[in-house]
Coordinates of C-alpha atoms in Angstrom, one line a residue:
X1 CA 73.8 139.4 -55.1
X2 CA 71.2 142.1 -55.8
X3 CA 69.3 141.9 -58.9
X4 CA 66.9 144.5 -60.2
X5 CA 64.4 145.1 -62.9
X6 CA 65.9 148.3 -64.7
X7 CA 63.0 148.2 -67.3
X8 CA 60.9 149.6 -64.4
X9 CA 63.1 152.7 -64.1
X10 CA 62.9 153.0 -60.4
X11 CA 64.6 156.4 -60.1
X12 CA 66.2 155.3 -56.8
X13 CA 68.1 152.6 -58.5
X14 CA 68.4 153.8 -62.1
X15 CA 71.8 155.3 -62.1
X16 CA 73.3 152.5 -59.6
X17 CA 75.6 150.1 -61.4
X18 CA 77.7 147.4 -60.1
X19 CA 81.3 148.1 -59.6
X20 CA 82.3 144.9 -61.5
X21 CA 84.3 145.4 -64.5
X22 CA 82.3 142.9 -66.7
X23 CA 78.6 142.3 -66.7
X24 CA 76.3 139.6 -68.4
X25 CA 72.8 141.2 -69.0
X26 CA 69.8 139.1 -69.8
X27 CA 67.1 141.2 -71.3
X28 CA 63.4 140.3 -71.5
X29 CA 61.0 142.5 -73.6
X30 CA 57.5 141.7 -72.5
X31 CA 54.1 142.3 -74.3
X32 CA 52.8 144.4 -71.5
X33 CA 53.8 145.8 -68.1
X34 CA 52.0 143.3 -66.1
X35 CA 53.9 140.4 -67.7
X36 CA 57.3 138.9 -66.3
X37 CA 60.0 137.0 -68.3
X38 CA 60.5 133.7 -66.8
X39 CA 63.2 132.9 -69.1
X40 CA 65.7 135.5 -68.1
X41 CA 64.8 135.2 -64.4
X42 CA 65.3 131.5 -64.4
X43 CA 68.7 131.7 -66.4
X44 CA 69.9 134.5 -64.3
X45 CA 69.3 132.6 -61.0
X46 CA 70.7 129.5 -62.6
X47 CA 73.9 131.3 -63.6
X48 CA 74.3 133.0 -60.2
X49 CA 74.1 129.7 -58.4
X50 CA 76.1 127.6 -60.7
X51 CA 78.7 129.6 -62.5
X52 CA 82.4 129.7 -61.3
X53 CA 82.8 132.4 -58.6
X54 CA 84.2 135.6 -60.2
X55 CA 83.9 138.8 -58.1
X56 CA 84.6 140.9 -61.1
X57 CA 81.9 139.5 -63.5
X58 CA 78.3 139.4 -62.6
X59 CA 75.0 138.3 -64.2
X60 CA 71.9 140.4 -64.1
X61 CA 68.6 140.8 -65.9
X62 CA 66.4 143.8 -67.2
X63 CA 62.8 143.8 -68.4
X64 CA 61.1 146.2 -70.7
X65 CA 58.0 146.1 -72.8
X66 CA 57.4 146.5 -76.4
X67 CA 55.2 149.5 -75.5
X68 CA 58.1 151.6 -74.4
X69 CA 59.9 154.2 -76.4
X70 CA 63.0 152.5 -77.8
X71 CA 65.0 155.3 -76.6
X72 CA 64.2 154.3 -73.0
X73 CA 65.3 150.9 -73.6
X74 CA 68.7 151.9 -75.2
X75 CA 69.2 154.0 -72.0
X76 CA 68.1 151.3 -69.5
X77 CA 70.6 148.8 -71.3
X78 CA 73.5 151.2 -71.7
X79 CA 73.3 152.3 -68.1
X80 CA 73.8 148.8 -66.9
X81 CA 77.2 149.1 -68.7
X82 CA 77.0 145.3 -69.9
X83 CA 79.8 143.5 -71.9
X84 CA 77.3 140.9 -73.1
X85 CA 73.6 141.4 -73.7
X86 CA 71.4 138.3 -74.3
X87 CA 67.8 138.8 -75.5
X88 CA 64.9 136.4 -74.9
X89 CA 62.9 136.2 -78.2
X90 CA 59.3 135.2 -79.0
X91 CA 57.0 135.9 -81.9
X92 CA 55.5 138.9 -80.0
X93 CA 58.6 140.8 -79.4
X94 CA 61.1 139.5 -82.4
X95 CA 60.6 142.7 -84.6
X96 CA 61.0 145.0 -81.8
X97 CA 64.1 143.1 -80.6
X98 CA 65.6 143.3 -84.0
X99 CA 65.2 147.1 -83.9
X100 CA 67.1 147.2 -80.6
X101 CA 69.8 144.9 -81.7
X102 CA 70.3 146.8 -85.0
X103 CA 71.6 149.8 -83.2
X104 CA 72.8 148.7 -79.9
X105 CA 76.4 148.5 -81.0
X106 CA 76.3 152.2 -81.9
X107 CA 75.6 153.1 -78.3
X108 CA 77.8 150.3 -76.8
X109 CA 80.4 149.5 -79.4
X110 CA 82.2 146.6 -77.9
X111 CA 79.3 144.7 -76.5
X112 CA 78.6 141.1 -77.6
X113 CA 75.0 140.6 -78.7
X114 CA 73.4 137.1 -78.2
X115 CA 69.7 136.0 -78.5
X116 CA 67.8 133.1 -77.6
X117 CA 64.1 131.7 -77.2
X118 CA 61.9 129.9 -79.5
X119 CA 61.8 132.6 -82.2
X120 CA 65.6 133.2 -82.9
X121 CA 66.6 129.8 -81.7
X122 CA 64.5 128.0 -84.5
X123 CA 65.4 130.4 -87.4
X124 CA 69.2 131.2 -87.1
X125 CA 69.5 131.7 -90.8
X126 CA 66.7 134.3 -90.8
X127 CA 68.0 136.5 -88.0
X128 CA 71.8 136.3 -88.8
X129 CA 70.9 137.4 -92.3
X130 CA 68.9 140.5 -90.8
X131 CA 71.2 141.4 -88.2
X132 CA 75.1 141.6 -88.9
X133 CA 75.6 142.8 -85.3
X134 CA 74.1 139.6 -83.7
X135 CA 77.0 137.6 -82.6
X136 CA 75.5 134.2 -81.2
X137 CA 72.1 132.6 -81.2
X138 CA 71.3 130.2 -78.3
X139 CA 69.2 127.1 -79.1
X140 CA 67.2 125.1 -76.8
X141 CA 67.1 125.3 -73.0
X142 CA 69.3 128.2 -72.0
X143 CA 70.5 127.6 -68.5
X144 CA 73.5 125.3 -69.1
X145 CA 74.5 127.1 -72.3
X146 CA 74.5 130.6 -70.8
X147 CA 76.2 129.4 -67.7
X148 CA 79.0 127.9 -69.8
X149 CA 79.3 131.3 -71.7
X150 CA 79.4 133.2 -68.5
X151 CA 82.2 130.9 -67.1
X152 CA 84.0 131.4 -70.5
X153 CA 84.0 135.2 -70.3
X154 CA 84.9 135.1 -66.6
X155 CA 87.9 133.1 -67.4
X156 CA 89.3 136.0 -69.5
X157 CA 90.0 138.0 -66.3
X158 CA 88.5 141.1 -67.8
X159 CA 90.7 141.1 -70.7
X160 CA 89.2 142.3 -74.0
X161 CA 88.1 139.3 -76.4
X162 CA 87.4 139.5 -80.1
X163 CA 84.5 137.6 -81.8
X164 CA 87.1 135.4 -83.5
X165 CA 88.7 134.6 -80.2
X166 CA 85.2 134.0 -78.6
X167 CA 84.3 131.4 -81.2
X168 CA 87.7 129.7 -80.9
X169 CA 87.1 129.4 -77.0
X170 CA 83.5 128.2 -77.5
X171 CA 84.8 125.3 -79.7
X172 CA 87.7 124.5 -77.4
X173 CA 85.3 124.3 -74.5
X174 CA 82.8 122.4 -76.6
X175 CA 80.0 124.6 -75.5
X176 CA 76.9 123.1 -77.1
X177 CA 73.5 124.7 -78.1
X178 CA 75.0 127.8 -80.0
X179 CA 74.8 129.0 -83.6
X180 CA 77.3 131.4 -85.0
X181 CA 78.3 132.6 -88.5
X182 CA 81.6 133.2 -90.1
X183 CA 82.7 134.6 -93.5
X184 CA 84.3 131.8 -95.5
X185 CA 85.4 132.7 -99.1
X186 CA 83.0 135.6 -99.2
X187 CA 80.2 133.4 -98.0
X188 CA 78.4 133.6 -94.7
X189 CA 78.2 130.1 -93.1
X190 CA 76.2 129.3 -90.1
X191 CA 77.7 126.8 -87.6
X192 CA 75.9 124.9 -85.0
X193 CA 77.9 123.6 -81.9
X194 CA 75.6 120.7 -81.3
X195 CA 72.4 120.0 -79.2
X196 CA 72.8 120.9 -75.5
X197 CA 72.1 118.2 -72.9
X198 CA 68.7 118.9 -71.1
X199 CA 68.2 119.4 -67.5
X200 CA 66.8 116.1 -66.4
X201 CA 66.3 116.9 -62.7
X202 CA 64.3 120.1 -62.8
X203 CA 65.2 120.4 -59.0
X204 CA 68.4 122.0 -60.3
X205 CA 66.5 125.0 -61.5
X206 CA 66.4 127.8 -58.8
X207 CA 63.1 129.4 -58.0
X208 CA 63.1 132.3 -60.5
X209 CA 61.4 134.9 -58.2
X210 CA 63.7 136.1 -55.3
X211 CA 61.6 139.1 -55.3
X212 CA 57.8 138.5 -55.0
X213 CA 56.9 142.1 -53.9
X214 CA 56.4 143.4 -57.5
X215 CA 52.7 144.8 -57.8
X216 CA 50.3 144.1 -60.6
X217 CA 52.5 141.5 -62.0
X218 CA 51.6 138.0 -63.4
X219 CA 54.1 135.4 -62.3
X220 CA 54.8 132.5 -64.6
X221 CA 55.7 129.0 -63.3
X222 CA 56.7 125.7 -64.8
X223 CA 56.4 122.5 -63.0
X224 CA 57.4 120.5 -66.0
X225 CA 59.2 120.8 -69.3
X226 CA 58.4 119.1 -72.6
X227 CA 55.1 117.9 -74.2
X228 CA 54.3 114.3 -75.3
X229 CA 51.8 115.5 -78.0
X230 CA 52.4 116.2 -81.6
X231 CA 50.1 119.2 -82.4
X232 CA 51.7 120.3 -85.9
X233 CA 51.4 124.0 -85.4
X234 CA 52.9 124.1 -81.9
X235 CA 56.7 124.6 -81.0
X236 CA 56.1 122.4 -77.9
X237 CA 55.6 119.3 -80.2
X238 CA 59.4 119.6 -81.1
X239 CA 60.4 118.5 -77.6
X240 CA 58.6 115.3 -76.5
X241 CA 61.1 114.7 -73.5
X242 CA 58.9 115.5 -70.7
X243 CA 60.5 116.1 -67.3
X244 CA 59.0 116.9 -64.0
X245 CA 59.8 119.1 -61.0
X246 CA 59.7 117.0 -57.8
X247 CA 56.4 117.5 -56.0
X248 CA 58.0 118.5 -52.7
X249 CA 59.9 121.2 -54.7
X250 CA 56.7 122.4 -56.4
X251 CA 54.8 122.6 -53.1
X252 CA 57.7 124.8 -51.7
X253 CA 57.5 127.1 -54.7
X254 CA 53.7 127.5 -54.5
X255 CA 53.9 128.3 -50.9
X256 CA 56.2 131.2 -51.7
X257 CA 53.6 132.6 -54.0
X258 CA 50.8 132.0 -51.5
X259 CA 52.8 133.6 -48.6
X260 CA 53.3 136.7 -50.9
X261 CA 49.7 136.9 -51.8
X262 CA 50.6 137.4 -55.5
X263 CA 47.4 138.0 -57.5
X264 CA 47.9 135.4 -60.5
X265 CA 50.4 132.6 -61.0
X266 CA 50.3 131.1 -64.4
X267 CA 51.6 127.5 -64.9
X268 CA 53.4 127.4 -68.3
X269 CA 53.6 123.6 -68.5
X270 CA 52.7 122.7 -72.2
X271 CA 50.1 120.3 -70.9
X272 CA 49.6 120.4 -67.2
X273 CA 47.4 117.2 -66.7
X274 CA 49.8 114.5 -67.8
X275 CA 50.2 112.4 -64.5
X276 CA 47.1 111.9 -62.6
X277 CA 48.5 111.5 -59.1
X278 CA 50.9 114.2 -59.7
X279 CA 48.7 117.0 -61.0
X280 CA 45.9 116.3 -58.6
X281 CA 48.4 116.4 -55.8
X282 CA 49.5 119.9 -56.9
X283 CA 45.8 121.0 -57.1
X284 CA 45.1 119.6 -53.6
X285 CA 48.0 121.5 -52.0
X286 CA 46.8 124.7 -53.6
X287 CA 43.2 124.2 -52.3
X288 CA 44.4 123.0 -48.9
X289 CA 46.8 126.0 -48.5
X290 CA 44.9 128.7 -50.4
X291 CA 45.2 132.2 -49.1
X292 CA 41.8 133.5 -50.7
X293 CA 43.8 135.8 -52.8
X294 CA 46.0 134.0 -55.5
X295 CA 44.4 132.6 -58.7
X296 CA 46.2 129.8 -60.3
X297 CA 45.9 129.2 -64.2
X298 CA 46.4 125.9 -65.9
X299 CA 46.6 125.0 -69.6
X300 CA 44.9 121.4 -69.8
X301 CA 43.8 118.9 -72.3
X302 CA 40.3 118.3 -71.1
X303 CA 39.8 115.1 -72.9
X304 CA 42.5 113.6 -70.8
X305 CA 41.0 114.5 -67.4
X306 CA 40.6 111.4 -65.3
X307 CA 37.5 110.5 -63.5
X308 CA 39.4 111.1 -60.1
X309 CA 40.4 114.5 -61.4
X310 CA 36.8 115.3 -62.4
X311 CA 35.7 114.3 -58.9
X312 CA 38.3 116.4 -57.2
X313 CA 37.4 119.6 -59.3
X314 CA 34.0 119.4 -57.7
X315 CA 35.5 120.4 -54.3
X316 CA 37.5 123.4 -55.7
X317 CA 36.1 126.7 -54.3
X318 CA 35.5 129.9 -56.5
X319 CA 38.6 132.2 -57.0
X320 CA 41.2 129.3 -56.7
X321 CA 41.7 128.1 -60.3
X322 CA 41.1 129.0 -63.9
X323 CA 41.6 126.7 -66.9
X324 CA 42.7 127.4 -70.5
X325 CA 41.3 124.5 -72.7
X326 CA 42.5 124.3 -76.4
X327 CA 39.7 122.9 -78.3
X328 CA 41.0 124.5 -81.6
X329 CA 38.3 122.9 -83.8
X330 CA 35.3 120.4 -83.6
X331 CA 36.1 119.2 -87.2
X332 CA 37.6 115.7 -86.8
X333 CA 39.3 115.8 -90.2
X334 CA 40.9 119.0 -89.1
X335 CA 42.0 117.7 -85.7
X336 CA 43.6 114.6 -87.4
X337 CA 45.4 116.6 -89.8
X338 CA 47.1 118.7 -87.1
X339 CA 47.8 115.6 -85.0
X340 CA 45.5 116.4 -82.2
X341 CA 43.1 114.1 -80.4
X342 CA 39.6 114.0 -82.3
X343 CA 37.7 112.6 -79.3
X344 CA 35.6 115.8 -79.0
X345 CA 32.8 113.8 -77.3
X346 CA 35.1 113.0 -74.4
X347 CA 36.4 116.7 -74.5
X348 CA 32.7 118.0 -74.2
X349 CA 31.7 115.5 -71.6
X350 CA 34.7 116.5 -69.3
X351 CA 34.2 120.3 -69.9
X352 CA 30.6 120.2 -68.8
X353 CA 31.6 118.5 -65.6
X354 CA 34.2 121.2 -64.7
X355 CA 32.2 123.2 -62.1
X356 CA 31.3 126.9 -62.4
X357 CA 33.7 127.7 -59.6
X358 CA 36.5 127.2 -62.1
X359 CA 36.8 129.9 -64.8
X360 CA 36.8 128.1 -68.2
X361 CA 38.7 129.7 -71.0
X362 CA 38.2 127.7 -74.4
X363 CA 40.2 128.3 -77.6
X364 CA 39.6 128.0 -81.3
X365 CA 42.0 128.5 -84.0
X366 CA 41.1 129.9 -87.5
X367 CA 43.1 128.8 -90.4
X368 CA 43.5 125.2 -89.8
X369 CA 43.4 122.6 -92.6
X370 CA 39.8 121.6 -93.9
X371 CA 38.1 124.4 -91.9
X372 CA 36.0 126.8 -94.1
X373 CA 33.6 129.3 -92.7
X374 CA 30.8 126.7 -92.4
X375 CA 33.0 124.2 -90.5
X376 CA 34.4 127.0 -88.3
X377 CA 30.8 128.0 -87.5
X378 CA 30.1 124.4 -86.3
X379 CA 33.2 124.6 -84.3
X380 CA 32.2 127.9 -82.7
X381 CA 28.7 126.5 -81.9
X382 CA 30.2 123.5 -80.3
X383 CA 32.4 125.6 -78.0
X384 CA 29.5 127.8 -77.0
X385 CA 27.4 124.7 -76.2
X386 CA 30.0 123.9 -73.5
X387 CA 29.2 127.4 -71.8
X388 CA 32.6 128.8 -71.6
X389 CA 33.3 131.8 -69.5
X390 CA 35.4 133.2 -72.4
X391 CA 36.0 132.0 -76.0
X392 CA 39.4 133.0 -77.5
X393 CA 39.3 132.9 -81.2
X394 CA 42.8 132.7 -82.3
X395 CA 44.4 132.8 -85.7
X396 CA 47.0 130.2 -86.9
X397 CA 50.5 131.2 -86.8
X398 CA 52.8 129.3 -89.1
X399 CA 56.0 128.9 -86.9
X400 CA 59.5 128.2 -88.1
X401 CA 60.5 124.4 -87.5
X402 CA 57.0 123.1 -87.0
X403 CA 55.3 120.3 -89.1
X404 CA 52.6 123.0 -90.0
X405 CA 55.2 125.1 -91.8
X406 CA 56.0 122.2 -94.1
X407 CA 52.4 121.4 -94.7
X408 CA 51.4 125.1 -95.3
X409 CA 54.2 125.5 -97.7
X410 CA 53.1 122.5 -99.8
X411 CA 49.4 123.2 -99.7
X412 CA 48.9 126.8 -100.5
X413 CA 48.7 128.6 -97.3
X414 CA 49.6 132.3 -97.2
X415 CA 50.8 134.0 -94.0
X416 CA 52.9 136.9 -92.8
X417 CA 56.6 136.8 -93.7
X418 CA 57.6 138.4 -90.4
X419 CA 56.4 137.7 -86.9
X420 CA 53.8 136.9 -85.8
X421 CA 53.4 134.7 -89.0
X422 CA 49.7 134.9 -88.9
X423 CA 47.7 133.3 -91.6
X424 CA 46.3 135.4 -94.5
X425 CA 44.4 132.6 -96.3
X426 CA 44.1 128.9 -96.8
X427 CA 42.7 126.7 -99.4
X428 CA 39.5 126.8 -97.3
X429 CA 39.5 130.4 -96.2
X430 CA 39.9 133.5 -98.2
X431 CA 41.5 136.6 -97.0
X432 CA 38.1 138.2 -96.8
X433 CA 37.0 135.2 -94.8
X434 CA 39.9 135.6 -92.3
X435 CA 38.9 139.5 -92.1
X436 CA 35.4 138.4 -91.4
X437 CA 36.6 136.1 -88.6
X438 CA 38.6 139.0 -87.2
X439 CA 35.2 140.9 -86.9
X440 CA 33.7 137.8 -85.3
X441 CA 36.6 137.9 -82.7
X442 CA 35.9 141.6 -81.9
X443 CA 32.1 140.9 -81.4
X444 CA 32.9 137.8 -79.3
X445 CA 35.1 139.7 -77.2
X446 CA 32.7 142.6 -76.6
X447 CA 29.4 140.6 -76.2
X448 CA 30.7 137.5 -74.6
X449 CA 34.3 137.5 -73.0
X450 CA 33.6 140.5 -71.0
X451 CA 30.7 138.8 -69.3
X452 CA 28.7 142.0 -69.5
X453 CA 25.9 140.8 -71.9
X454 CA 25.6 137.2 -70.4
X455 CA 21.8 137.1 -70.0
X456 CA 20.9 138.8 -73.4
X457 CA 23.5 137.0 -75.5
X458 CA 22.8 133.7 -74.0
X459 CA 19.2 134.1 -74.9
X460 CA 20.0 135.3 -78.5
X461 CA 22.1 132.0 -78.8
X462 CA 19.1 130.0 -77.6
X463 CA 16.9 131.6 -80.3
X464 CA 19.0 132.1 -83.1
X465 CA 22.2 129.9 -82.6
X466 CA 25.3 131.6 -81.4
X467 CA 27.3 131.4 -84.6
X468 CA 24.3 132.8 -86.7
X469 CA 23.7 135.5 -84.1
X470 CA 27.4 136.7 -84.1
X471 CA 27.7 136.5 -87.8
X472 CA 24.6 138.8 -88.2
X473 CA 26.0 141.2 -85.6
X474 CA 29.2 141.4 -87.6
X475 CA 27.1 142.1 -90.8
X476 CA 25.2 144.9 -88.9
X477 CA 28.4 146.3 -87.6
X478 CA 30.0 146.5 -91.0
X479 CA 26.9 148.3 -92.4
X480 CA 27.5 150.9 -89.5
X481 CA 31.3 151.0 -89.8
X482 CA 31.8 150.1 -86.0
X483 CA 35.1 148.0 -86.7
X484 CA 37.2 150.9 -87.5
X485 CA 38.0 151.8 -83.8
X486 CA 37.6 150.0 -80.3
X487 CA 34.5 150.8 -78.4
X488 CA 33.5 150.8 -74.7
X489 CA 30.7 148.8 -73.2
X490 CA 28.1 151.7 -73.4
X491 CA 28.5 151.7 -77.1
X492 CA 27.8 148.0 -77.5
X493 CA 24.7 148.4 -75.1
X494 CA 23.4 151.1 -77.5
X495 CA 24.2 149.2 -80.5
X496 CA 22.5 146.1 -79.2
X497 CA 19.3 148.1 -78.3
X498 CA 19.0 150.3 -81.3
X499 CA 20.6 148.2 -84.2
X500 CA 20.6 144.4 -83.2
X501 CA 17.1 144.1 -81.8
X502 CA 15.1 146.2 -84.2
X503 CA 17.2 145.3 -87.4
X504 CA 17.9 141.6 -86.8
X505 CA 15.9 140.2 -84.0
X506 CA 12.5 141.7 -84.9
X507 CA 13.1 140.9 -88.6
X508 CA 14.1 137.2 -88.1
X509 CA 11.6 136.1 -85.5
X510 CA 8.0 135.5 -85.9
X511 CA 7.3 135.4 -82.1
X512 CA 6.7 139.0 -81.1
X513 CA 7.7 138.2 -77.4
X514 CA 11.3 137.5 -78.5
X515 CA 12.3 141.2 -79.1
X516 CA 10.5 142.3 -76.0
X517 CA 12.3 139.5 -73.8
X518 CA 15.6 140.4 -75.5
X519 CA 15.2 144.1 -74.6
X520 CA 14.3 143.3 -70.9
X521 CA 17.4 141.0 -70.7
X522 CA 19.5 143.7 -72.2
X523 CA 18.1 146.1 -69.5
X524 CA 19.0 143.7 -66.8
X525 CA 22.5 143.2 -68.1
X526 CA 22.9 147.0 -68.1
X527 CA 21.4 147.6 -64.6
X528 CA 23.6 145.0 -62.8
X529 CA 26.9 146.3 -64.2
X530 CA 26.8 149.1 -61.6
X531 CA 25.1 152.1 -60.3
X532 CA 24.1 154.7 -62.8
X533 CA 24.6 158.3 -62.5
X534 CA 22.2 158.7 -65.6
X535 CA 20.5 156.5 -68.0
X536 CA 21.0 156.4 -71.8
X537 CA 18.1 157.2 -74.1
X538 CA 17.5 153.6 -75.1
X539 CA 17.1 152.4 -71.5
X540 CA 13.4 152.5 -70.0
X541 CA 14.1 153.1 -66.4
X542 CA 10.9 152.1 -64.3
X543 CA 11.6 153.3 -60.8
X544 CA 9.5 153.5 -57.7
X545 CA 11.3 154.9 -54.7
X546 CA 8.6 153.5 -52.1
X547 CA 9.0 150.0 -53.8
X548 CA 12.7 150.4 -53.5
X549 CA 12.4 150.9 -49.9
X550 CA 10.0 148.0 -49.5
X551 CA 12.5 145.6 -51.2
X552 CA 15.2 146.8 -49.0
X553 CA 13.1 146.1 -45.9
X554 CA 12.2 142.6 -47.1
X555 CA 16.0 142.0 -47.8
X556 CA 17.7 142.7 -44.5
X557 CA 16.1 146.0 -43.5
X558 CA 17.4 149.6 -44.0
X559 CA 20.3 150.1 -41.7
X560 CA 21.7 153.2 -43.3
X561 CA 19.3 154.8 -45.8
X562 CA 21.9 156.8 -47.6
X563 CA 24.3 153.8 -48.2
X564 CA 21.5 151.3 -48.7
X565 CA 20.0 153.4 -51.5
X566 CA 23.3 154.4 -52.9
X567 CA 24.6 150.9 -53.4
X568 CA 21.2 149.2 -54.7
X569 CA 18.9 149.9 -57.4
X570 CA 15.2 149.0 -58.1
X571 CA 14.0 148.0 -61.4
X572 CA 10.8 146.7 -62.9
X573 CA 10.7 144.0 -65.7
X574 CA 7.9 142.5 -67.9
X575 CA 9.7 139.0 -67.5
X576 CA 11.3 137.0 -64.6
X577 CA 14.9 137.6 -65.3
X578 CA 15.8 134.6 -63.3
X579 CA 13.5 132.1 -65.1
X580 CA 14.8 129.4 -67.3
X581 CA 11.9 129.8 -69.7
X582 CA 11.3 133.6 -70.1
X583 CA 8.4 133.2 -72.6
X584 CA 6.3 131.7 -69.9
X585 CA 6.7 134.6 -67.6
X586 CA 5.8 137.3 -70.0
X587 CA 2.1 138.1 -70.5
X588 CA 2.2 141.8 -71.0
X589 CA 0.6 142.4 -67.6
X590 CA 2.6 141.0 -64.8
X591 CA 5.5 143.3 -63.5
X592 CA 8.6 141.6 -61.7
X593 CA 10.2 143.8 -59.3
X594 CA 13.9 143.6 -58.8
X595 CA 16.2 144.8 -56.1
X596 CA 19.9 144.8 -57.4
X597 CA 22.6 145.2 -54.8
X598 CA 26.1 146.6 -55.8
X599 CA 29.3 145.9 -53.9
X600 CA 30.2 148.9 -51.7
X601 CA 33.7 150.4 -51.9
X602 CA 34.7 148.6 -48.7
X603 CA 33.7 145.3 -50.2
X604 CA 30.5 144.7 -48.2

């Protein structure tokens, strides 16, 4: 059976629809175009492989994004002519999905509207209250429940069915995992049909991507379900029943991604590194069969990496794996309060052993218990001491059904009433503190996570401390009203040169070498970003064409003068930009000559 992504609006298929009389349409509304919705794909494949055969009833899926005009989404759904529409919901799309659901029956009057996923599934009373047109909410794993619903509709033999009749049939068939509401004595009462049995053998799940030809897409993959840990703010802590996909099946699935040369596969396992022999075997398969094109992303708990795993990671080439590591805080009292491991010493030791060939993305969460600005600053410096390739500063979301929700209600947290439920303030952080941390996030993204200011910011962190430096950049930024709009790298270079160095570095460092070294490293960061058509006023370009030619001759010769000069640059510095101790290389006299080579358009 052909399945297609109507959310992409491929004109060749837009007006095509199945000849079937009835259709079950699963809808994913993604955060951006590059994302794929694993849930609707997995459920659709499961239904098509396991439901009772009925040539007059089909299951299909469609994907859209929250950035699309809602009218396009109405059109895309209506042209599929569905009898049942099921939405996958999360905190990032819930409000947008509510808007779609509110008006969908005006366009398709007799359609049944269902919703599942971690957002609606854990707050049925909230969404039934908001959305009178919502017929059912699916709780927990969706594959079995949706398949049972599909079979129920298929058994109607294309005859119309009312909501009352649907609920009667659900109860007759004893279909688990559903919430529905009925009006009883003028009161709306929500009923739950019971917890659905989990899929214990994950090999029953079909491969979710029969079509891997989609370009510029992130493919999500799960090799396990459930999480044994109890982090109080996390939805995954609610399901501790961990199940694993058989290794041979995982290898088979990974080979499909590798054969298709997809650019990025993100494992969505709640904690990937749970069973040493298993997770190392998967890594080993990837390394042994790698196509030199596909990057694999894993979320890991670094403190639980075994010695055998650490030794294996030393063999992983560049461009194969990237890790996301949730540090969340370095405050042990905070970590205990949210039921996380407080062994930050072991975490630090293990993170430092992960080789530079593996991109490391470390997370912090602002708004956790017992974490004020001073404590958060210590956590920030702790993470930066681990030399992450990226530091993601997140903000606590108080999610329905979590232990954190109960704790926050009792202890004075304030957070958004609607998704994404982000924290406004805590007993330890005022709203102004949280806004300050939002600006810290902006500065961190601009000056660290983009890896554009690596040399200058590393030096600033060494001299002033990373937290102290970033906080002072935020203060300067506020004085210059820079947080009102996003800025390009060119702006940040100029701000660094004309504001940060003269107004912070020079005023807060007695060593007169430091501002000069900082400026030289900033120049180096700027010149290595790419060939310049022109140089900004702050940049002191020291160029000598003859020296440029000499360095080209010394480094492989001049084979094609036009290309060699076009894809390289010559620059002079007052310091050795490759040194470990810049102060020792600066004497005000010595000139260090640098040849910077850029990648040509053909990759050479």
